[in-house]
Structures are given as structure tokens and as C-alpha cells.
mmCIF file of C-alpha atoms in Angstrom:
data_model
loop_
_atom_site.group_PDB
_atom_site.id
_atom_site.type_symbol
_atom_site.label_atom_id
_atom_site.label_comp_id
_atom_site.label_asym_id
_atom_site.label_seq_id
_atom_site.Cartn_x
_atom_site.Cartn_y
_atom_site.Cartn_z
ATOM 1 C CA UNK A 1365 -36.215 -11.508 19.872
ATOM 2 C CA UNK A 1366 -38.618 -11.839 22.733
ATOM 3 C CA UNK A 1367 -37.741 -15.050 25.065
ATOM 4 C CA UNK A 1368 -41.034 -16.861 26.145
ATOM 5 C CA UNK A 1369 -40.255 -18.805 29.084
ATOM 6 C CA UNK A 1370 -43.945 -19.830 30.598
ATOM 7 C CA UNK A 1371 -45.192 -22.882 29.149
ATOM 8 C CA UNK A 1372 -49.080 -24.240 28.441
ATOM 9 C CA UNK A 1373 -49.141 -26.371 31.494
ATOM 10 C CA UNK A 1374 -51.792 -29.286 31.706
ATOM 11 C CA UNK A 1375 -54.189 -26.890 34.130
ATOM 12 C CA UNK A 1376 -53.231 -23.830 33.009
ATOM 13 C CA UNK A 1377 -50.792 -21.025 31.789
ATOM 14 C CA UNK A 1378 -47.998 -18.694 34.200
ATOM 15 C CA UNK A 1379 -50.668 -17.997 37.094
ATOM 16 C CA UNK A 1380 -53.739 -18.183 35.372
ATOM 17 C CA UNK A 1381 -56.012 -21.488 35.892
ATOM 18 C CA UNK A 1382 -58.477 -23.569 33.988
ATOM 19 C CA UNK A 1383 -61.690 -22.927 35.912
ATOM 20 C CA UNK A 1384 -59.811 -19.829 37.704
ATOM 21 C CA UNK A 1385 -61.400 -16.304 37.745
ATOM 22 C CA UNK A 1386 -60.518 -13.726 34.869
ATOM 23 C CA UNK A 1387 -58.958 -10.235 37.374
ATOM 24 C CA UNK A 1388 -56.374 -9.697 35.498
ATOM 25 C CA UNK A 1389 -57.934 -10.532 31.974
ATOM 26 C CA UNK A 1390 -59.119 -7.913 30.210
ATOM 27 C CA UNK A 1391 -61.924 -8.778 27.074
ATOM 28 C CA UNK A 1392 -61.477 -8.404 23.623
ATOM 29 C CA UNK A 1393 -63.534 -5.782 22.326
ATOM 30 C CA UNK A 1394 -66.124 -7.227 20.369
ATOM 31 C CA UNK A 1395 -65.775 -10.540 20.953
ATOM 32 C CA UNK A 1396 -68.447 -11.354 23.453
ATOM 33 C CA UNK A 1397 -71.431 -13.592 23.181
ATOM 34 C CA UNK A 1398 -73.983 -14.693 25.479
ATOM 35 C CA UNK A 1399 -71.475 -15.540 28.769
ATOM 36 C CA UNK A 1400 -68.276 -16.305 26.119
ATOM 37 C CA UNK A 1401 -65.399 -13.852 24.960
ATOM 38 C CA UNK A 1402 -61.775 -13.563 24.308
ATOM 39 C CA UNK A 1403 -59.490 -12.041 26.895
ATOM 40 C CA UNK A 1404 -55.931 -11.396 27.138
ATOM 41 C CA UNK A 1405 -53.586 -10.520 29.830
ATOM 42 C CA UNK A 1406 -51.304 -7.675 29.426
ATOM 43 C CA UNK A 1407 -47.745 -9.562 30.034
ATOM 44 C CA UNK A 1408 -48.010 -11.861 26.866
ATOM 45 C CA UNK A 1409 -49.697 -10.641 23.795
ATOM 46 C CA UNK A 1410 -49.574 -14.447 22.325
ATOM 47 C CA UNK A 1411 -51.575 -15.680 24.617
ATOM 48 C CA UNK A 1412 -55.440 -15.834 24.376
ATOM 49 C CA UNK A 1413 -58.229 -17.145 27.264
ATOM 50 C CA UNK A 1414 -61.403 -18.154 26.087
ATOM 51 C CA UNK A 1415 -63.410 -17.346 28.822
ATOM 52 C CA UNK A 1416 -66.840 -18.668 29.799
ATOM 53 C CA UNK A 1417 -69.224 -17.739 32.400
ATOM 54 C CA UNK A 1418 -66.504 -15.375 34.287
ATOM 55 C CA UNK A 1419 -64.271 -18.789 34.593
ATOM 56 C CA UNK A 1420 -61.125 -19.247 32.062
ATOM 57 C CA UNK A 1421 -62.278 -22.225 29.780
ATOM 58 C CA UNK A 1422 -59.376 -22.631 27.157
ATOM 59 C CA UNK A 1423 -55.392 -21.459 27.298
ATOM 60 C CA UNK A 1424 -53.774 -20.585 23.871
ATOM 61 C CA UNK A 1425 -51.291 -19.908 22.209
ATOM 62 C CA UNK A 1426 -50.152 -19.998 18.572
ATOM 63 C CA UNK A 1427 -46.673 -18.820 19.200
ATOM 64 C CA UNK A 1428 -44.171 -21.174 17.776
ATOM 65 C CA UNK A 1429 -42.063 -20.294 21.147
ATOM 66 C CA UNK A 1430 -44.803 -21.647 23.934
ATOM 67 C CA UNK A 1431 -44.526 -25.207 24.280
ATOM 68 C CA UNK A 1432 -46.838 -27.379 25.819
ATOM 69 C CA UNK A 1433 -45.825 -29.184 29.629
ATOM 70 C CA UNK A 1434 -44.038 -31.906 27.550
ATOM 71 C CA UNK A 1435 -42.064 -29.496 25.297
ATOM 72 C CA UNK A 1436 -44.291 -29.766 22.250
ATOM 73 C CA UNK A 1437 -44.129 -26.568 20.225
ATOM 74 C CA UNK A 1438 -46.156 -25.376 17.306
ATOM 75 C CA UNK A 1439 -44.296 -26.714 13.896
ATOM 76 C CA UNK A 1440 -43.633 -30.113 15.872
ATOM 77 C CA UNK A 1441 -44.404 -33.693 13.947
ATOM 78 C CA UNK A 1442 -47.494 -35.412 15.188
ATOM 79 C CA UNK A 1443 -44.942 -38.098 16.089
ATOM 80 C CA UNK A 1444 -43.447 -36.062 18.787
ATOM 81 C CA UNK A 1445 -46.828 -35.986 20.589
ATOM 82 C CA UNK A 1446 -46.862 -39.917 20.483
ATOM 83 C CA UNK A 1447 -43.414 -40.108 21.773
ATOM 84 C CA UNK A 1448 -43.976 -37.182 24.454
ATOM 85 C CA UNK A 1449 -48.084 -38.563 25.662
ATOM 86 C CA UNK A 1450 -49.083 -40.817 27.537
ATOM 87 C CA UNK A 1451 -51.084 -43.033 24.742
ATOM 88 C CA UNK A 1452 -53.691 -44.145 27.315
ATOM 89 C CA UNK A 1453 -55.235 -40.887 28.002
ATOM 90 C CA UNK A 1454 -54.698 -39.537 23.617
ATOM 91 C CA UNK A 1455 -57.547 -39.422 21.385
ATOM 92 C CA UNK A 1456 -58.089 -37.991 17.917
ATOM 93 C CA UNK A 1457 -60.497 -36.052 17.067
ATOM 94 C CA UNK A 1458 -61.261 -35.296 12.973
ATOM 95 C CA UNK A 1459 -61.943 -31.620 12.318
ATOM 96 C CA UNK A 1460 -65.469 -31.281 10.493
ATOM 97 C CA UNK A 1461 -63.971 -28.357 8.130
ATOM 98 C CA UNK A 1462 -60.691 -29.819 6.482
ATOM 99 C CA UNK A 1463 -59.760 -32.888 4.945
ATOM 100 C CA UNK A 1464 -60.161 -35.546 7.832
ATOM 101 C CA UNK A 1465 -56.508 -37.234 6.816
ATOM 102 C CA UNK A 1466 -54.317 -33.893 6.835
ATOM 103 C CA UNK A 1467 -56.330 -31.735 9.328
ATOM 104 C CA UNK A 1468 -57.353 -32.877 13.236
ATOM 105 C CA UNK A 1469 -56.758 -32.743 17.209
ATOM 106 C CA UNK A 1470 -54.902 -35.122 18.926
ATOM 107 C CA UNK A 1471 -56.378 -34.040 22.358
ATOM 108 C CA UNK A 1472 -53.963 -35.638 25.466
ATOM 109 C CA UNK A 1473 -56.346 -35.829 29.008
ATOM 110 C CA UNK A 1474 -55.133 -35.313 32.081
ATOM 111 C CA UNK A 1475 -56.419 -38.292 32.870
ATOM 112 C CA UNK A 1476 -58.891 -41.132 32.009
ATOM 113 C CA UNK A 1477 -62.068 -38.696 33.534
ATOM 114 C CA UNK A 1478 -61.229 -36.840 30.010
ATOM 115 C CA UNK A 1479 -62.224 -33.942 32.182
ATOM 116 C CA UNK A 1480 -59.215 -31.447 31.326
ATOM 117 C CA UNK A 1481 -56.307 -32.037 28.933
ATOM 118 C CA UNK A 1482 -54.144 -30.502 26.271
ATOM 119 C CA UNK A 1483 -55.169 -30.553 22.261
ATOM 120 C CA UNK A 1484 -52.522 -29.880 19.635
ATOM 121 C CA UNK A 1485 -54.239 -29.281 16.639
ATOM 122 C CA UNK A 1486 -52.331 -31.093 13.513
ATOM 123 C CA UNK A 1487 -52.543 -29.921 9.879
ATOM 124 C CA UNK A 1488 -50.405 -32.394 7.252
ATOM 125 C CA UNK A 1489 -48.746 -34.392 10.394
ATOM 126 C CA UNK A 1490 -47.248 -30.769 12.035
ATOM 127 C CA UNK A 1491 -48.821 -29.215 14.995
ATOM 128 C CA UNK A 1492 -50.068 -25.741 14.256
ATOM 129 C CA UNK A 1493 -51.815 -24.900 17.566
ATOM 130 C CA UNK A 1494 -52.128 -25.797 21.227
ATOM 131 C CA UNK A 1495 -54.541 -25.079 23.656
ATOM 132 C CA UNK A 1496 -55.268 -26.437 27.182
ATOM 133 C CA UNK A 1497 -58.990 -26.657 28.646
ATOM 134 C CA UNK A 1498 -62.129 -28.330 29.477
ATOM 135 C CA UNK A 1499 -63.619 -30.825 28.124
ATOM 136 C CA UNK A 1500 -66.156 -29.911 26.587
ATOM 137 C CA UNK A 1501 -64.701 -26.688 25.394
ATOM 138 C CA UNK A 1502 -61.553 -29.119 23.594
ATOM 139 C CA UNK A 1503 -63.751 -30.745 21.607
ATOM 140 C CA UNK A 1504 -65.818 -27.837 20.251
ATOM 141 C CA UNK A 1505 -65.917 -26.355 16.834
ATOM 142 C CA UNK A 1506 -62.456 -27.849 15.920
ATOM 143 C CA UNK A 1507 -61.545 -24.919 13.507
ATOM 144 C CA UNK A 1508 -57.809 -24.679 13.559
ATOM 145 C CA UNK A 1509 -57.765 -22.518 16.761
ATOM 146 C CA UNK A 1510 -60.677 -23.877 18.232
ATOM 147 C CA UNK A 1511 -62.266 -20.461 19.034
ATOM 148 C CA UNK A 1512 -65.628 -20.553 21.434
ATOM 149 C CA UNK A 1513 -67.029 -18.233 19.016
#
């Protein structure tokens, strides 16, 4: 069993930024379009950057191992993300493509600027994805993973 110590910070992931430069990324084949794509970095395979125009955009990971800066993990009740945020800076977000009661983002800002934060994507009240990123990018074609493309 592999141990997966580097957690989904609130500004990035191990040494990798929001915003930072892609160097060590290397694109998914295939996945470009326009200035977006999918990269990944050699030293974890769960990991995926959405990357857009050459700057990392969105952190994720659908690993069941990562955890989120507050120790929120994929299969975790939406009422650990309550207990773990700070309520001020949460907001829910319905997903367009599921039923708007079992399926939607709880996205927790960095701050009250709403410029960066963390979204845990919830189906039936249990997190099944989390990503960290830009605004604009969180809040984009909620589709389970929340892919650019």
C-alpha cells in the first residue's frame, strides 16, 4: 500500500503553487485546448493540475488518501467540512448536471476576497473529490471533478 503523505494545501500541493509555473509538469496527451490542459507530475500519479495559460489553475486529487489542509479526505460526511471550515468564508454551489439536493460543491475561500480556496465536491452528503484553485476556475463546469475541459 502506497503511503501519501503531501496534503492539498489551501495554495497549493507538495511544491507546486496555484498561479506557479508548470517545469516539472508534463501535459496529458490530448488534453489540450486553446491555453488549457491536464498535466501531471511524475512523483504522484493521483494527482492532476489543470493548467491554464502556462500557470497551474486547479490541484486534484481523487485519492481517498490526500486530504485536504484540514484533514478532509474523499469518503468524508459533508458535516466534517462544517466542523473542520471556517463557515464565514463556505459557500455552496449546486452542480447544473445532478440532482441539486444529493450532488454539489461546498467551496471553502481562503478568505472573504473569494479569490483562492478549496472545493470538496459532495454527492449524497459524502465528499467524492477535492480540488484547490482559483476562483474562477472553482466554480466552473461543476461536473464531479470539475475538469477545465
Amino acid at each position: 500500500m502506497k503511503f501519501y503523505s503531501a496534503i492539498l494545501q489551501k495554495n497549493g500541493f507538495d511544491n507546486f503553487r496555484i498561479g506557479g509555473g508548470t517545469k516539472k509538469l508534463k501535459e496529458v496527451e490530448d488534453s489540450r485546448i486553446g491555453d488549457c490542459f491536464m498535466a501531471k507530475d511524475s512523483q504522484h500519479d493521483d494527482v492532476e493540475f489543470q493548467i491554464m495559460n502556462n500557470k497551474i489553475a486547479i490541484i486534484s486529487s481523487m485519492n481517498d488518501k490526500r486530504a485536504s489542509y484540514n484533514g478532509i479526505k474523499k469518503g468524508d460526511s459533508e458535516e466534517k467540512i462544517y466542523e473542520k471550515s471556517n463557515r464565514k468564508y463556505l459557500e455552496k454551489k449546486i452542480n447544473p448536471y445532478g440532482d441539486s439536493k444529493k450532488n454539489y460543491s461546498l467551496i471553502d475561500w481562503n478568505d472573504g476576497n473569494k479569490k483562492m480556496g478549496t472545493r470538496y465536491d459532495i454527492e449524497s452528503g459524502r465528499v467524492v473529490g477535492i480540488m484547490v484553485g482559483i476562483h474562477h476556475c472553482l466554480l466552473k463546469n461543476q461536473q464531479g471533478r470539475g475538469q477545465l475541459m
